Amino acid sequence: MKLMKNAEQDPSSVTNWQWLREIVVEACQPIGPYWPMKTFAYYNPIRDLEHLPFAQAIAEAHQLLGAKGFLPVEEYRQFFHQGRITLSAVEQALRRVGPTMPSRATIRVGARTIHVQDVWRIHAAYGIEILPTVLLTWTLELEGLTTRFRSDLPEDSRTSIIDRTIRECEKCRHDPESAYLRNLWKSSLAACQLSDPVSGTASSHAPGPSRSSDASRKEADFVPVDLPVDRTLGDWLDSETGSVLVETINTHMIKWIAAFVDEGVAGWSMPSRDKGFYAAWRELSEGDLSGRFLGIPDLRHKFRELSDAPEEMLCKHLQDLNIPKERWQGYLSRHLAQLPGWAGFIRWRGDHSGYP
């Protein structure tokens, strides 16, 4: 609570950066230090979360570090399809740790009543997952989302759907799967009042444009995005666009860190190393031409404009990214976790200042 209260100060008026250093120290706590390698045996990703109940520590480690305490859900679903997990076990698990929903919540679809428990049970066994934006066109056009059933659809459900489609549409007999799925896709778009994201055609219920396309594009440029709490902006962009931003950042971070922590064995040690990492990097970075290959214009000029205080630059960039101040600690933890190995080494070096 004290850290967050301090973080509400106006950074432009701050001369003492101790409050920000405290946030950084707290952000480092989930990063397990492991060094020296001659005595290193294993890495426990929840080492500094052992004060929490196990399930909570696993959830916290996943949010902050991306660590996974359980198998991927898809593997559990495969166990279900193989008969290694029974339907009664799924229902029991949902009763124990599933979402708390009204037990009698239902919706009517035609003549059928669907209970909320049915939806959660189907989701647990088969998955009703959000499709990443970068995979939408691929899934629709190349994987045949609107032409072929999923491979894990039970055979009795497949047969029932095909029989009903043929009964209701005789001309669909030659390809009932495609007919049913295309109609389902169009109905879903109409219900949500959306246009087809692949063809660009509007559904019969989709609202028409009320302004010019130029105005719409300008508005789209400023659509606010609520960044997930377990993501940095870099890995969120990677997941949504297929970019390699985190890998690119790590490549350059490792280059500079390796030069700084050479442990005194390099034949040519890093100049200005005695001034600290930030000061040494800032002094040498103007001669680094790799930014040109990344398409960053005027990089040398940008380096010259950097403040002498690393705390000031960290604060400024967190603000520029519109990261809420109450999320700075968790955001920094996640950023550090994206530099595996090196972040743990740096933390260990911070705890052992006498190490060469």
mmCIF file of C-alpha atoms in Angstrom, residues 29 43 45-46 50 52 99 102 110 125 133 135 138 147-148 155 191 205 216-217 219 235 246 253 267 280 298 327 346:
data_model
loop_
_atom_site.group_PDB
_atom_site.id
_atom_site.type_symbol
_atom_site.label_atom_id
_atom_site.label_comp_id
_atom_site.label_asym_id
_atom_site.label_seq_id
_atom_site.Cartn_x
_atom_site.Cartn_y
_atom_site.Cartn_z
ATOM 1 C CA GLN A 29 11.178 -10.503 -5.830
ATOM 2 C CA TYR A 43 15.297 -23.334 -10.421
ATOM 3 C CA PRO A 45 9.782 -20.501 -10.230
ATOM 4 C CA ILE A 46 7.718 -19.915 -7.068
ATOM 5 C CA GLU A 50 6.246 -19.675 -0.866
ATOM 6 C CA LEU A 52 1.227 -17.988 -0.385
ATOM 7 C CA PRO A 99 -17.120 -20.428 -11.740
ATOM 8 C CA PRO A 102 -26.652 -19.282 -10.802
ATOM 9 C CA GLY A 110 -35.605 -22.592 -30.422
ATOM 10 C CA ALA A 125 -14.247 -30.762 -22.355
ATOM 11 C CA THR A 133 -6.639 -12.102 -34.239
ATOM 12 C CA LEU A 135 -5.014 -16.579 -36.791
ATOM 13 C CA TRP A 138 -6.008 -18.628 -41.534
ATOM 14 C CA THR A 147 -16.712 -25.906 -44.040
ATOM 15 C CA ARG A 148 -15.728 -28.804 -41.753
ATOM 16 C CA GLU A 155 -19.763 -38.787 -33.573
ATOM 17 C CA ALA A 191 -26.737 -11.850 -34.005
ATOM 18 C CA HIS A 205 -28.420 -6.836 -39.345
ATOM 19 C CA SER A 216 -13.808 5.768 -39.228
ATOM 20 C CA ARG A 217 -10.150 5.032 -39.894
ATOM 21 C CA GLU A 219 -11.269 6.803 -34.925
ATOM 22 C CA ASP A 235 4.495 -9.840 -25.791
ATOM 23 C CA VAL A 246 10.310 -9.393 -27.150
ATOM 24 C CA MET A 253 19.655 -6.518 -23.740
ATOM 25 C CA GLY A 267 40.457 -9.235 -22.578
ATOM 26 C CA ALA A 280 28.031 2.884 -19.377
ATOM 27 C CA ASP A 298 17.557 9.325 -35.487
ATOM 28 C CA ARG A 327 0.238 -1.929 -12.135
ATOM 29 C CA ILE A 346 21.374 -9.714 -12.322
#
